Structures are given as C-alpha cells and as structure tokens.
XYZ file of N, CA and C in Angstrom:
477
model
N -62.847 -16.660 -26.852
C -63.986 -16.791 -27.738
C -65.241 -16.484 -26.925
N -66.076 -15.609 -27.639
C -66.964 -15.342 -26.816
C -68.329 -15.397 -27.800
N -69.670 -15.815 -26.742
C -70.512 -16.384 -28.045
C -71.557 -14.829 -27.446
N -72.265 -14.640 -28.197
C -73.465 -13.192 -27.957
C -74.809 -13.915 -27.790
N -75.508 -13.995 -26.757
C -76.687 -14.421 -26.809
C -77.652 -13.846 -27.297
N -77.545 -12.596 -28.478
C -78.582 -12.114 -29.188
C -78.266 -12.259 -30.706
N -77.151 -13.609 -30.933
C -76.876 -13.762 -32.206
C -77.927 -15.009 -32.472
N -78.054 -15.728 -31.584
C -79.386 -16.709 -30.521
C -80.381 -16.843 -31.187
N -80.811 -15.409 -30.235
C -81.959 -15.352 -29.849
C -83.068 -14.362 -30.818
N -84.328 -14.888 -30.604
C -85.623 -15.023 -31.689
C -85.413 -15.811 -32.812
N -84.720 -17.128 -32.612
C -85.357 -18.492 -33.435
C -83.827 -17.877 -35.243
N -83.398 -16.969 -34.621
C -82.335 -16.918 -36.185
C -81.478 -18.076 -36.596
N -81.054 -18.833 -35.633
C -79.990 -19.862 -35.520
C -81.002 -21.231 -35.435
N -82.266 -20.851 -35.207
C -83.239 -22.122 -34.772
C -83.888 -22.349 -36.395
N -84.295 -21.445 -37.179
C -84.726 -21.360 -37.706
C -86.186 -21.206 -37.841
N -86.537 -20.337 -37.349
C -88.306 -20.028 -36.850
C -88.692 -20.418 -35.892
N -87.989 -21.354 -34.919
C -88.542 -21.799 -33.783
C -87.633 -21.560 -32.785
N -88.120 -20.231 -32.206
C -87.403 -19.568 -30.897
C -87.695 -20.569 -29.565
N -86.142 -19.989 -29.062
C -86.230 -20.370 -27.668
C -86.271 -18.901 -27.104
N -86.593 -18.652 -25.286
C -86.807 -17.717 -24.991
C -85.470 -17.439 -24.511
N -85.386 -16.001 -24.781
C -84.470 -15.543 -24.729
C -82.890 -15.622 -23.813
N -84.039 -15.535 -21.926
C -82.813 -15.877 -21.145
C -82.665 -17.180 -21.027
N -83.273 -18.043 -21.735
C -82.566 -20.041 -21.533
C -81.564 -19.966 -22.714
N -81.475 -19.166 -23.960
C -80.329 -19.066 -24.724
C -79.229 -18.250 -24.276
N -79.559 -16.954 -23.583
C -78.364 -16.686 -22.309
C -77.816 -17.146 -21.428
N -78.616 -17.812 -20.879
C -78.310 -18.908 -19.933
C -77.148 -20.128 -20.489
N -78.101 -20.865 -21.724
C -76.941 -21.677 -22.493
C -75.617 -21.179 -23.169
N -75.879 -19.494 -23.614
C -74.464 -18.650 -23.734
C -73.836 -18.665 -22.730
N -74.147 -18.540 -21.508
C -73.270 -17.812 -20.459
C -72.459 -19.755 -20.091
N -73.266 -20.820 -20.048
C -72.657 -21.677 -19.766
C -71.551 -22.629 -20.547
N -71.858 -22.194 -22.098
C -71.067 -21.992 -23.236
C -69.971 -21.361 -22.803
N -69.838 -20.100 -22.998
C -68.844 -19.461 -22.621
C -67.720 -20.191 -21.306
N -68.597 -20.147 -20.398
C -67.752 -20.478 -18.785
C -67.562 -21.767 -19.457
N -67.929 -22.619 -20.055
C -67.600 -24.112 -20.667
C -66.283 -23.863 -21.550
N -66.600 -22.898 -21.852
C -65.418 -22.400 -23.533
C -64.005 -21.960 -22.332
N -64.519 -21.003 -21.401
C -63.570 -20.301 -20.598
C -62.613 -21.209 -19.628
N -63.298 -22.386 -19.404
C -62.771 -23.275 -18.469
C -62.050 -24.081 -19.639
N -62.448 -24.487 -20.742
C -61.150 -25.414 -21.422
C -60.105 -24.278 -21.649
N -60.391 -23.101 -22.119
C -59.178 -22.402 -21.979
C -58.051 -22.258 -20.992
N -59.286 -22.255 -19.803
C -58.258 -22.078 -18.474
C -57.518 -23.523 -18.575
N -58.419 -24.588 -18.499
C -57.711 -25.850 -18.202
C -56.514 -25.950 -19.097
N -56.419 -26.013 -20.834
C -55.308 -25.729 -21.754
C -54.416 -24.806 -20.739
N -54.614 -23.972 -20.645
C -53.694 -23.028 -19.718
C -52.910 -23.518 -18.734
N -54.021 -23.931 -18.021
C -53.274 -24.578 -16.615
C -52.249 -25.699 -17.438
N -52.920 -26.848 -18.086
C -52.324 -27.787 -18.449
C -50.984 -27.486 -19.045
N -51.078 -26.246 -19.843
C -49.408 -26.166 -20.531
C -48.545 -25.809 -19.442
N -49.294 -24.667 -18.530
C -48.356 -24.490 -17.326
C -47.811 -25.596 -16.579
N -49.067 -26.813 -16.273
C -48.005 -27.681 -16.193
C -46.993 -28.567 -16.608
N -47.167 -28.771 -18.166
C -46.021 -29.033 -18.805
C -45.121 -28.304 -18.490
N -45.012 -26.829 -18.717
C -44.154 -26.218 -18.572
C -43.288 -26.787 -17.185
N -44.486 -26.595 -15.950
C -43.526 -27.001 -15.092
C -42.730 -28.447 -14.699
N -43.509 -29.453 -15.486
C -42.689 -30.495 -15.456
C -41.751 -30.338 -16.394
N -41.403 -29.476 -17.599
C -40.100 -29.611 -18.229
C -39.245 -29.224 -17.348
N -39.439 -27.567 -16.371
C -39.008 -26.330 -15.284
C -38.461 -27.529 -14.310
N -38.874 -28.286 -13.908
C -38.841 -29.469 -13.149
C -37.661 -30.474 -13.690
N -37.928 -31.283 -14.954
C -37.051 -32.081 -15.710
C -35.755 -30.951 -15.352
N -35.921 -29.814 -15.979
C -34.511 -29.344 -16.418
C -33.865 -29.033 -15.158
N -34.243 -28.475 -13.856
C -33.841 -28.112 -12.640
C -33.219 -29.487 -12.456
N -34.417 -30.948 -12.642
C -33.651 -32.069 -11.763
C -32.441 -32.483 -12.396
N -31.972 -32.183 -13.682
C -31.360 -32.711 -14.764
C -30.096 -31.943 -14.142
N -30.171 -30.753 -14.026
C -29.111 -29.588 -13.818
C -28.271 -29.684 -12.493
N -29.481 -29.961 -11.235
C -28.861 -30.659 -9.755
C -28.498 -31.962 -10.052
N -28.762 -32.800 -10.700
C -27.790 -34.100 -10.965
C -26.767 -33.894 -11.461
N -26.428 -33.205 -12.603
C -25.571 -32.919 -12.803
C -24.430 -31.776 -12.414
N -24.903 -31.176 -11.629
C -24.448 -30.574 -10.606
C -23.915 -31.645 -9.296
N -24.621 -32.375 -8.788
C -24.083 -33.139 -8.182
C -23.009 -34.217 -8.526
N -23.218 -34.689 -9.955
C -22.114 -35.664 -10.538
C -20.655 -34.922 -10.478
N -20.933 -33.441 -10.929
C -19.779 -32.481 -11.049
C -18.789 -32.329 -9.388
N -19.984 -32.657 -8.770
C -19.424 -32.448 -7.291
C -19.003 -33.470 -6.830
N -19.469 -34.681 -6.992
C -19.362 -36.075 -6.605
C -17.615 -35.771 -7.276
N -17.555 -35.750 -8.878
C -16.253 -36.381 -9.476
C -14.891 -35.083 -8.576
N -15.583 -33.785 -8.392
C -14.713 -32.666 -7.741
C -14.157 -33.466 -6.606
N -15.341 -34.017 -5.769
C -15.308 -34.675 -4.372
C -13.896 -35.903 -4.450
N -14.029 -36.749 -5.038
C -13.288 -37.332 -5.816
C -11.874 -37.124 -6.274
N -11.995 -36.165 -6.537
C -10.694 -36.152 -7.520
C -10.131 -35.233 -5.937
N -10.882 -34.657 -5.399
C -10.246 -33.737 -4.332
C -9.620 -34.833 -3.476
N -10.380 -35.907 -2.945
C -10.068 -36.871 -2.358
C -8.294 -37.600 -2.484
N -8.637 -37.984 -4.014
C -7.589 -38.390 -4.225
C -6.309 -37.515 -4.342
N -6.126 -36.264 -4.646
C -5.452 -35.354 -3.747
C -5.214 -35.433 -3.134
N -5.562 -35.289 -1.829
C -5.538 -35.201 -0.740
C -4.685 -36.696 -0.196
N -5.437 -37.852 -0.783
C -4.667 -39.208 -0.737
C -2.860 -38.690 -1.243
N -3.013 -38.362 -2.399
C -1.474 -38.466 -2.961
C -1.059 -37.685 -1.776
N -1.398 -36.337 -1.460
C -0.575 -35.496 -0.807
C -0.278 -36.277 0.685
N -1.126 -37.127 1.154
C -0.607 -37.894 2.243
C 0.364 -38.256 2.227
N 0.548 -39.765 1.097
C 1.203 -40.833 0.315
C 2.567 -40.126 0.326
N 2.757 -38.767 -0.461
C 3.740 -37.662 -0.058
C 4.651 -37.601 0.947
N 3.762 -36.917 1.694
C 4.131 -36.588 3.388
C 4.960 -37.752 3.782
N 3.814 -38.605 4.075
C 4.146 -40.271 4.294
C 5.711 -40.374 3.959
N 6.237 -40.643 2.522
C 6.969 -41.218 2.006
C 8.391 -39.718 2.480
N 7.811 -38.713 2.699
C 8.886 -37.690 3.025
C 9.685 -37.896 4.660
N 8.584 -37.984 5.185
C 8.569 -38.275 6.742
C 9.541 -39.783 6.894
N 9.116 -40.516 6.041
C 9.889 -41.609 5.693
C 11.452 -41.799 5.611
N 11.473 -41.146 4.346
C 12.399 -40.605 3.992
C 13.631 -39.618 5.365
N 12.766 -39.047 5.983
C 13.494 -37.960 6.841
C 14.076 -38.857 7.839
N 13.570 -40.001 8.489
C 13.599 -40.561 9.042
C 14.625 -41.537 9.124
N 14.354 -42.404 7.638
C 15.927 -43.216 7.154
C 16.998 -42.013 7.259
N 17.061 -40.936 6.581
C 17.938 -39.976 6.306
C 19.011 -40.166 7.942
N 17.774 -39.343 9.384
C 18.065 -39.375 10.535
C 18.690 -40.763 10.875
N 17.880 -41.814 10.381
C 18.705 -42.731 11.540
C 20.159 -43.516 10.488
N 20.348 -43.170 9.796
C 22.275 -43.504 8.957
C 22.467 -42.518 9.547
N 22.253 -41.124 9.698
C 23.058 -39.682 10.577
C 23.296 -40.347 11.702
N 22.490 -40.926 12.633
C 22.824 -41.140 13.731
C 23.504 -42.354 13.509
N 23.105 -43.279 12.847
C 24.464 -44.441 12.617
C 25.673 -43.671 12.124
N 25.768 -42.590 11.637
C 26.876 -42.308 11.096
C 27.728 -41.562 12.219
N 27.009 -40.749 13.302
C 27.717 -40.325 14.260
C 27.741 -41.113 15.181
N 27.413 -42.286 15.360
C 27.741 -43.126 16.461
C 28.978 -43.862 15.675
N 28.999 -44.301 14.603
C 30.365 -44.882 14.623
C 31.349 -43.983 14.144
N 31.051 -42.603 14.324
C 32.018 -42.028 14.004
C 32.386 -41.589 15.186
N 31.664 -41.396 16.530
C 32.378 -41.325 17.929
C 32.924 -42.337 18.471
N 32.642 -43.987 17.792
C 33.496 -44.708 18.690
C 34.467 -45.166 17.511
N 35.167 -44.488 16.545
C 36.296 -44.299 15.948
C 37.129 -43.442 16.859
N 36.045 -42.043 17.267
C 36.812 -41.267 17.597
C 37.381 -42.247 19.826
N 36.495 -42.952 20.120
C 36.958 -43.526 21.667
C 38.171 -44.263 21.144
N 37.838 -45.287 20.103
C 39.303 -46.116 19.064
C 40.229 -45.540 19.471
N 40.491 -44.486 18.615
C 41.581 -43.230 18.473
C 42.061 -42.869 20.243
N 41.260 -42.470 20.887
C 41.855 -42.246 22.198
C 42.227 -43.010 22.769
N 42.026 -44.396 22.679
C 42.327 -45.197 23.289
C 43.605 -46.204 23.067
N 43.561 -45.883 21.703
C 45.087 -46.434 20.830
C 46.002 -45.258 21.454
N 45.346 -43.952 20.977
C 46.587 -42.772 21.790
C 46.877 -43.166 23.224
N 45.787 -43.420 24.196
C 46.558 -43.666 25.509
C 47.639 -44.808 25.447
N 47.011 -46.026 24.545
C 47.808 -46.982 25.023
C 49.067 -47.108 24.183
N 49.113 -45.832 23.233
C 50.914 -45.607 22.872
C 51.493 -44.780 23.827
N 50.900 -43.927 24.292
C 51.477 -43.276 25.193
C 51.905 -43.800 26.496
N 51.168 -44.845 26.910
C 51.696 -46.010 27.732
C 52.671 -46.481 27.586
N 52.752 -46.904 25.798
C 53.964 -47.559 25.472
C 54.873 -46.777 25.485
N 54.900 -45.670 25.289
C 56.096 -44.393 25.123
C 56.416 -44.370 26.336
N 55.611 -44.174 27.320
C 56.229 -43.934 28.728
C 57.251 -45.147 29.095
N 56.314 -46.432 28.910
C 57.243 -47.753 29.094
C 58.348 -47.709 28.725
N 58.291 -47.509 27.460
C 59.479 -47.247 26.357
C 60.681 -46.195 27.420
N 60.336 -45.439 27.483
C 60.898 -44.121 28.027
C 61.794 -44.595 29.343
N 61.160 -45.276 30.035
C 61.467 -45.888 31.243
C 62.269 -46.917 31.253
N 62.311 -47.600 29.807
C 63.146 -49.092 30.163
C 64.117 -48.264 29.545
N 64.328 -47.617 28.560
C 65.907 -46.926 27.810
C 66.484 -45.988 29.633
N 65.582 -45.315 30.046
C 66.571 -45.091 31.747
C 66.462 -46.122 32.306
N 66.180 -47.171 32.269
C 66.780 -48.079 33.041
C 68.128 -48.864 32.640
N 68.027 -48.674 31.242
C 69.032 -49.423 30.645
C 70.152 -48.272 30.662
N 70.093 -46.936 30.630
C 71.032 -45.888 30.438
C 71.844 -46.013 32.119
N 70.435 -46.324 32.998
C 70.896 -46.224 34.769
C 71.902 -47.863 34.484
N 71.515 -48.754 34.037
C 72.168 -50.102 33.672
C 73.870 -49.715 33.313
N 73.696 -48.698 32.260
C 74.753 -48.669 31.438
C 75.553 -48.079 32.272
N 75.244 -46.969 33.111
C 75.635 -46.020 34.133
C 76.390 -47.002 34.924
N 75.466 -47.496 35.446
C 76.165 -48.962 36.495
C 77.423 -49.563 36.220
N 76.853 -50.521 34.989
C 78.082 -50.906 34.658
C 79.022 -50.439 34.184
N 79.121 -49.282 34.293
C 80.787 -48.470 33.832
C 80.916 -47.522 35.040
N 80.089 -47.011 36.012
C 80.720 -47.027 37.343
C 81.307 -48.426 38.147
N 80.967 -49.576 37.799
C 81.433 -50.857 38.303
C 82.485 -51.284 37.505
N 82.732 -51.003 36.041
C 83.606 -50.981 35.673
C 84.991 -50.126 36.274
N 84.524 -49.088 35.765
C 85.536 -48.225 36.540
C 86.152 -48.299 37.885
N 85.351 -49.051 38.941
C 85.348 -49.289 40.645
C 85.964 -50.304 40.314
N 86.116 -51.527 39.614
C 86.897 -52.736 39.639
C 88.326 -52.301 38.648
N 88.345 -51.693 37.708
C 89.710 -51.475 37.451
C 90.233 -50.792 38.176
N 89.584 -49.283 39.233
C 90.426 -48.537 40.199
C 91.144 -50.047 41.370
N 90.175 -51.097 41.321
C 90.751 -51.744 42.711
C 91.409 -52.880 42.127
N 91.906 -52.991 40.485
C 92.850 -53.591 39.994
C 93.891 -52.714 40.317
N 93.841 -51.617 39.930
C 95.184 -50.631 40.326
C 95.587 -50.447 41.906
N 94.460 -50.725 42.763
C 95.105 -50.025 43.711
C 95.550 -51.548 44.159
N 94.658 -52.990 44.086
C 95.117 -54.080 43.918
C 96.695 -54.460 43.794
N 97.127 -53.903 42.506
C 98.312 -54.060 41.532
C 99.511 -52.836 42.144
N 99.088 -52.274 42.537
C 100.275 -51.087 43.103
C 100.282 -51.378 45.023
C-alpha cells in the first residue's frame, strides 16, 4: 500500500487548510515506512510461525523417528537376547549330548576290559582244565602201567 503525497497536499484532504507540502511528504514517506514495516513485521511474523510449525513438525518427526529407533533398538535387542538364549541352550545341549557319549564309551570300554578279563580267566580255566584231564590221563596211564607191572609179577610170582 502506498500513500501519494500529492493526493495530500494543498489542503484537499484538509479541507482548505493546507499543510506545506514536504511535512505531508514527510508524514507520507513515514506512513508508508510505518505501513512497510507492519508489512514486513506480518511477514517476518508468519515466517516465524511458519518456522515454529517447520520446527514443531521436524521435532515431531525426530521423535518419532527416534521412538521408531528406540522400539527397532529394542526389538533388535531382544533378538539378539533370544539368539543367545539359543546358542546357550544348543551349546547346552551339545554338551549333555557329549558327556552320556562319553559315559557311554567309558562303560562301554570297561564292558569291553569285563569281557577280556572273563576271557583270560576262562582261558585260565581251560588251561587248568586241560592240565588236570593230563594229569588224570598221566594218572590213568599209571595206574594201568602199575596194573599191568603187578599182574606181570603175579605171573612171574605164580610161575
């Protein structure tokens, strides 16, 4: 808006009683820069609404950007928890698995010492065994060479 200081001036707006010319330019020009500065100020002022909404909505958007990250953070977390909990319980697991294996091959090697050791000590017995039937066969031997030696010396006795 702009005002003309010769719409003013010579008393038209006064009604017959002029002011001089440059004090109604003067009051135009400070009119104006008066008029020009609420404009600017409106101006400025919406700009800064603007930027406090520009502001609201940025802070609104990084919060919620951050909540999004916080619950990501979160949920990644707990991931990461289960996949431990996992491991954990696998490793666990591998572990019981290993030690019945190794209970299972330890008493399955001293089945297997058992076993050798029952085998030696039949084979002990077999030998024993083995040894008392020749002794009893050398026995039997005996006594029917002593047999035989006492009836030859009944005969030679008797004749």
């Amino acid at each position: 808006v702009s005002i003309d200081p010769s719409d003013v001036a010579g008393g038209r707006s006064m009604g017959g009683v002029g002011l001089p010319s440059d004090v109604l330019a003067r009051a135009g020009d400070w009119l104006q820069w008066g008029l020009d500065g609420a404009v600017k100020g409106v101006e400025k002022t919406c700009d800064g609404i603007k930027g406090v909404w520009h502001y609201r909505r940025v802070s609104e958007e990084r919060r919620n950007a951050l909540e999004l990250a916080s619950r990501q953070q979160w949920m990644l977390m707990e991931l990461e928890h289960e996949r431990r909990k996992e491991r954990e319980r696998s490793q666990h697991d591998e572990a019981q698995r290993a030690r019945e294996m190794d209970e299972h091959v330890r008493h399955v090697e001293e089945v297997k010492r058992e076993k050798e050791r029952a085998d030696a000590r039949l084979r002990e017995q077999i030998l024993l065994l083995e040894q008392a039937t020749k002794q009893e066969k050398d026995k039997e031997t005996l006594v029917d060479s002593l047999r035989r030696e006492a009836e030859q010396r009944k005969f030679q006795e008797a004749a």
